Coordinates of C-alpha atoms in Angstrom, one line a residue:
X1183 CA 56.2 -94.3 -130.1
X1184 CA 56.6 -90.6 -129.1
X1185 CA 53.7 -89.7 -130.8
X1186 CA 51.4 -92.6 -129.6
X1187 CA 52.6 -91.9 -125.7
X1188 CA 51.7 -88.0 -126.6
X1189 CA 48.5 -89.1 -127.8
X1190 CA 47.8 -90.9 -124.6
X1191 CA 48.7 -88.0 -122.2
X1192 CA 46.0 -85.7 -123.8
X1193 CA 43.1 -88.0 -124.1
X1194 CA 43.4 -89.0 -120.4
X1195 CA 43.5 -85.0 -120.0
X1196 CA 40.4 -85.1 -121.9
X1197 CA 38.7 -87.3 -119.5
X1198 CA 40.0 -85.4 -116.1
X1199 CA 37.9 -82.4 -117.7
X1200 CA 35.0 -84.0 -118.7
X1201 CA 34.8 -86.4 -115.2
X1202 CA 35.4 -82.8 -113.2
X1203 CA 32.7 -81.0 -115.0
X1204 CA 30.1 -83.2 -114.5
X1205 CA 30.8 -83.8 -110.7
X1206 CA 28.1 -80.8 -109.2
X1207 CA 29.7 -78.1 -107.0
X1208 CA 28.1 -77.3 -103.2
X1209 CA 26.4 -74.0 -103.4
X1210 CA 24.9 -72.4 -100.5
X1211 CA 21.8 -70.1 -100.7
X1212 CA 22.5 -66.5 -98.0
X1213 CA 19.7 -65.7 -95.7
X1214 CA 19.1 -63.2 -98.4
X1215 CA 18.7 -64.9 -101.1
X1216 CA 22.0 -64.5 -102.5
X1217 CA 24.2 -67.7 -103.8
X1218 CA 27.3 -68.4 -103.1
X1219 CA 30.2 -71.0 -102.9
X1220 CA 31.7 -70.4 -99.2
X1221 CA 28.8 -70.0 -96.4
X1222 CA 31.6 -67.7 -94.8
X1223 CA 30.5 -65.0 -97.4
X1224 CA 26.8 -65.3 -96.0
X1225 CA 28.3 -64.8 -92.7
X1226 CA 30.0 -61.7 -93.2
X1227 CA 27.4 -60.3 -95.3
X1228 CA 25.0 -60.7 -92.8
X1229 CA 27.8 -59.4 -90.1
X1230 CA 28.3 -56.0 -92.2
X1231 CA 24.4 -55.9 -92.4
X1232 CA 23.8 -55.6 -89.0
X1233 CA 26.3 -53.0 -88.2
X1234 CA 25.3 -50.7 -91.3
X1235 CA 21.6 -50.9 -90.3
X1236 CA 21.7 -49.0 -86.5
X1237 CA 23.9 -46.5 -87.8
X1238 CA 21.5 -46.2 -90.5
X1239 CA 18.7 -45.9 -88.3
X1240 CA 20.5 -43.7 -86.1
X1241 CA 21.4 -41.5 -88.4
X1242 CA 17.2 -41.2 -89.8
X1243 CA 17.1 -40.6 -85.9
X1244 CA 18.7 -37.8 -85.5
X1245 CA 18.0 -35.8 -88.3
X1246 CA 14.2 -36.7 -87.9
X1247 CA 15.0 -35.5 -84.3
X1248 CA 16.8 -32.0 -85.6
X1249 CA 13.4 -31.6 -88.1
X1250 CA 10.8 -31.6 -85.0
X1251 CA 13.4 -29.5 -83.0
X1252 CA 13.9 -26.8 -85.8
X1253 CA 9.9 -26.9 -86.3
X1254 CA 9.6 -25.9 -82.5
X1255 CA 11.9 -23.2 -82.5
X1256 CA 10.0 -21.6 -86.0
X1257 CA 6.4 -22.1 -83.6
X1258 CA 8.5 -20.4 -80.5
X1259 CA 9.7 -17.5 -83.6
X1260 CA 6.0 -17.1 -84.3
X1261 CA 4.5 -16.8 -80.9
X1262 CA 3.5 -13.0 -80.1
X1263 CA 3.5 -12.0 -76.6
X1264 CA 0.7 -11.7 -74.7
X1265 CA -1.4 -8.5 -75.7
X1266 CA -3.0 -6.8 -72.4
X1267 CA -6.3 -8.2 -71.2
X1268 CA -9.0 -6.8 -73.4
X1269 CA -11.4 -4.7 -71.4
X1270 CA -15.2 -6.1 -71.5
X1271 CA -18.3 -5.4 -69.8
X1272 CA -18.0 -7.1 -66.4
X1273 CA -21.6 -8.7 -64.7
X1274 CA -21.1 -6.9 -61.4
X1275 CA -22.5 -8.4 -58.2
X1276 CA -21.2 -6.2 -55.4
X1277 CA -22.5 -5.7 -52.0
X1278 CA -24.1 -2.4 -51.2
X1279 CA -21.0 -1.5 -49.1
X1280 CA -18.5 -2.0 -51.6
X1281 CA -20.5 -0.6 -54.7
X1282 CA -21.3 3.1 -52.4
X1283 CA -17.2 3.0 -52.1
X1284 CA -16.3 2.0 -55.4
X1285 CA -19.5 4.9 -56.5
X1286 CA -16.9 7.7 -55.0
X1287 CA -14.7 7.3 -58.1
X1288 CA -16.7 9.0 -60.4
X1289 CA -15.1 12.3 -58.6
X1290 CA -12.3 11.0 -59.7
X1291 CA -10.4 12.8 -62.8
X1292 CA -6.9 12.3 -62.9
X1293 CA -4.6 10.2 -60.8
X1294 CA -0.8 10.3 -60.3
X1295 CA 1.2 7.8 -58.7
X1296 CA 4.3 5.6 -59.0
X1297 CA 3.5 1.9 -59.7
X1298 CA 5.1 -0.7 -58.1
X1299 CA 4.7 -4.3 -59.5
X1300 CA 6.1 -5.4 -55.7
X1301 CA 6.9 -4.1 -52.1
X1302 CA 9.9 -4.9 -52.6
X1303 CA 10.5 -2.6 -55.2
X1304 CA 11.4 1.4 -54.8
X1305 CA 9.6 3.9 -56.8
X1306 CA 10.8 4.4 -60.3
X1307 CA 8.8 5.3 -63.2
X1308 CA 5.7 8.4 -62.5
X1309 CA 2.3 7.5 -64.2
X1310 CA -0.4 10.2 -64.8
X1311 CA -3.7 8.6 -65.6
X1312 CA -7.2 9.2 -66.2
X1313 CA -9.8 7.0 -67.2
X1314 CA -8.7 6.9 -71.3
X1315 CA -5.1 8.0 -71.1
X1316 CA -1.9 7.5 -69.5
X1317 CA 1.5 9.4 -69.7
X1318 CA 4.2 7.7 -68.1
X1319 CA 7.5 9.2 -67.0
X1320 CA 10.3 7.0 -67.1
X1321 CA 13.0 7.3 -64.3
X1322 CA 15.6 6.2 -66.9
X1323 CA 15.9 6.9 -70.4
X1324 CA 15.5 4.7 -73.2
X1325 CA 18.8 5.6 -74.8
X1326 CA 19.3 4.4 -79.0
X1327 CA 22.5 6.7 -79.3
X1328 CA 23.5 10.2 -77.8
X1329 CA 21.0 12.6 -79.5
X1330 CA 18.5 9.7 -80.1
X1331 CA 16.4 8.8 -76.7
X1332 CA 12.9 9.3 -75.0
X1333 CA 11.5 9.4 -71.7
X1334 CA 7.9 9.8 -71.9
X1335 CA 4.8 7.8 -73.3
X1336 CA 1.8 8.7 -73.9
X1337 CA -0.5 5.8 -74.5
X1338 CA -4.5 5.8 -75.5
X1339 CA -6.5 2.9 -73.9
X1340 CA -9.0 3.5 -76.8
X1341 CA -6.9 3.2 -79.9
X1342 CA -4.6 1.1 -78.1
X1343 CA -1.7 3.2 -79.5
X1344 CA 1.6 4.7 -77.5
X1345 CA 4.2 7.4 -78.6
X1346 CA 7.1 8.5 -76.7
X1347 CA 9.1 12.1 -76.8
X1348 CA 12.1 13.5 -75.3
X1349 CA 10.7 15.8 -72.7
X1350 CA 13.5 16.7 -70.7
X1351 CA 14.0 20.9 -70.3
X1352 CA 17.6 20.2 -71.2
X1353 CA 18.6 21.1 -74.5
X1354 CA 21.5 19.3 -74.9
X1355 CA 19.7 16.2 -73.3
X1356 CA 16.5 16.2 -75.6
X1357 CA 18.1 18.3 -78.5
X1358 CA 14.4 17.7 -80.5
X1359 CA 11.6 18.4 -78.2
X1360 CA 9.2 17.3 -80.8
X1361 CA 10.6 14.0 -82.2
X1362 CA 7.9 11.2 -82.2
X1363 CA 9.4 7.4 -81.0
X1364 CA 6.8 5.0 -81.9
X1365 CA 6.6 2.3 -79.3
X1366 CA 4.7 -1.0 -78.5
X1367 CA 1.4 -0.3 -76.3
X1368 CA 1.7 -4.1 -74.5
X1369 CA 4.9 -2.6 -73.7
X1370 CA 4.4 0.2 -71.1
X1371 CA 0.1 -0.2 -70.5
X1372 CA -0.4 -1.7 -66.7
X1373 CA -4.0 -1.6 -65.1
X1374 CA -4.6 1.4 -63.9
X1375 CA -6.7 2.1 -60.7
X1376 CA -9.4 3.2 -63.0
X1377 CA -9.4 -0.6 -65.0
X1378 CA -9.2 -2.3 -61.2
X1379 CA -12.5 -1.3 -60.7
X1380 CA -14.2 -1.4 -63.9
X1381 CA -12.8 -5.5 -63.9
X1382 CA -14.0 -6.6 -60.4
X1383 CA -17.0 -8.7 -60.4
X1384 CA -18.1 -9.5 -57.1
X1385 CA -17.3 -7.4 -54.2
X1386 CA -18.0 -7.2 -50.5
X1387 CA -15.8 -5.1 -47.6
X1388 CA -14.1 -7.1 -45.1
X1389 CA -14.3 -4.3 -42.0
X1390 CA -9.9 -4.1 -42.5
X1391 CA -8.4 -0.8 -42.8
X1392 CA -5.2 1.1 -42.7
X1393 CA -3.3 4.1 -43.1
X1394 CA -1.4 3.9 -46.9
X1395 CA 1.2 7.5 -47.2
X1396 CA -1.0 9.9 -45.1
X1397 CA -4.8 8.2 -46.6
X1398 CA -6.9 6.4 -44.7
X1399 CA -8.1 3.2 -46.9
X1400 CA -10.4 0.3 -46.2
X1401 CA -10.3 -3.4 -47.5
X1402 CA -12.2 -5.5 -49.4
X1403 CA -12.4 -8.4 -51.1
X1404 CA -13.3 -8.8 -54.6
X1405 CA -12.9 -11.5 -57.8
X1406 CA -11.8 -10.8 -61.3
X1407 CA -12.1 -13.2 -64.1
X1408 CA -13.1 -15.8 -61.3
X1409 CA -9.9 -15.3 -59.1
X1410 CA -9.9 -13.8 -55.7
X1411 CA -8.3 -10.8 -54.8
X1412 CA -7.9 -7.7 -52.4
X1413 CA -8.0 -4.7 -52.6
X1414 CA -7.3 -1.4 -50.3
X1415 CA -8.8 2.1 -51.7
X1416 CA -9.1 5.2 -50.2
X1417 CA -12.1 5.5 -48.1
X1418 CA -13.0 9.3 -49.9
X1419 CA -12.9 8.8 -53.4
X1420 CA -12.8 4.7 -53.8
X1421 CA -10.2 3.9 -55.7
X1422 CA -7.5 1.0 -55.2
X1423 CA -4.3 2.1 -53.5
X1424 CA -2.7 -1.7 -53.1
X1425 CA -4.3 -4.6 -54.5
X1426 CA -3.2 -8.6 -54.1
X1427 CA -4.0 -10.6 -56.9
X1428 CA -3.3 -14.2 -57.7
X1429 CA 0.0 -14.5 -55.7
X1430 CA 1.4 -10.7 -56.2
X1431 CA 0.8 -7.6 -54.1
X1432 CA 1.5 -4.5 -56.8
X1433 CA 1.1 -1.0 -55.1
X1434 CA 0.0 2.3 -56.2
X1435 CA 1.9 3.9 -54.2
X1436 CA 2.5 8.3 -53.7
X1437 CA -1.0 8.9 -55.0
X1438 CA -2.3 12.4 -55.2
X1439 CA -6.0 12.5 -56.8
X1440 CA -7.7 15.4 -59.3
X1441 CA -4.5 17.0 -59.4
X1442 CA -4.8 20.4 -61.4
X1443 CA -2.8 20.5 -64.6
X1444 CA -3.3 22.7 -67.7
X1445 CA -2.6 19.3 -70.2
X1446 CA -4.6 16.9 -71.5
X1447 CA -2.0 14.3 -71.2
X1448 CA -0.7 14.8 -74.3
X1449 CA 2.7 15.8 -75.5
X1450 CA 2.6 19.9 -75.6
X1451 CA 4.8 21.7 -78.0
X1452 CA 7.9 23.6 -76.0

């Protein structure tokens, strides 16, 4: 009896199984394409999708963002400063007036005079030119240690090259008289009064004048490189003492003309 009731428990077992597997099971397809039994899996899929995807893409961002920033900092590394305005033949159209005052330079050997980039400014550093050559002398010192400094340059307008010395009589502040600094030419060249007037391309006088330190000087108004401009020189020998130019007024100021020196501007032995 046991045996037969036994018997009957399993084979209605059996049947549960069977009757189960053959009943189909709800499956649900995800938005991407994934299968599974509980649409609540699609939803947090699709949940964590969208917040790993911005900070995906704002991670791409930024480092796409610190690429083009490092690129324009290596272009900014690689730019040279300006070199000085090359010197070219200039088409001249001046009126008879200005070209007999500008004609009076050709007296002219040698100029000395303190440069000042504004009015505002006092005199600093002394400039000896003539029409090839400059020799500056600095008011300060360019100081690399305690025995190592310079405070003159000698620069050549053809070669384009500048040296610089210790020059001071004072042994123990230029210990070596002779010791050569090389430095940049872009760094100390400025126009001189010679370049002013080889530059200017039209010309004509206006009738101004005025007294600049103890010289009488006369105005006129000129262009350079298609910009206007003034300009006062000395009425003798023609050459610009002050001279406004696109927005600045730089002044040649303390001038003394052909002034007798036994140097050719260029360093002498001591």
């Amino acid at each position: 009896m046991k045996k037969e009731f036994l018997i009957g428990i399993v084979g209605i077992i059996v049947v549960v199984l069977f009757i189960t597997s053959c009943v189909p099971q709800k499956v649900y397809v995800c938005p991407d394409g994934s299968q599974v039994l509980n649409a609540n899996n699609c939803r947090i899929a699709k949940e964590e999708e969208l917040e790993d995807t911005p900070v995906d893409e704002e991670i791409e961002e930024q480092e796409q963002e610190q690429e083009e920033v490092e690129e324009i900092e290596e272009v900014e590394e690689e730019e040279e400063e300006p070199e000085p305005e090359e010197q070219i033949p200039v088409d001249k159209d001046l009126s008879e007036e200005a070209q007999a005052l500008f004609d009076k330079s050709a007296k002219v050997n040698n100029i000395r005079y303190y440069f000042v980039p504004t009015p505002d400014f006092l005199p600093e550093d002394l400039y000896y030119a003539t029409r090839e050559k400059m020799r500056i002398t600095l008011e300060t010192k360019v100081r690399f240690t305690q025995d190592d400094s310079y405070d003159t340059i000698y620069l050549n307008s053809v070669g384009k090259t500048a040296v610089a010395y210790c020059e001071d009589r004072d042994n123990d502040v230029c210990p070596d008289w002779d010791k050569t600094f090389d430095v940049e030419y872009k760094d100390y060249y400025i126009d001189t009064p010679f370049v002013w007037i080889d530059m200017i391309a039209t010309a004509e006088l206006t009738g101004r004048t005025k007294r600049i330190n103890m010289r009488n000087a006369v105005e006129a108004s000129f262009t350079r490189n298609g910009y206007p401009g003034t300009m006062f020189a000395d009425s003798f020998f023609g050459v610009p003492m002050e001279v406004t130019y696109r927005g600045e007024t730089i002044e040649f100021r303390e001038m003394i003309i052909n002034q007798q020196i036994d140097e050719d501007f260029t360093h002498q032995p001591k």
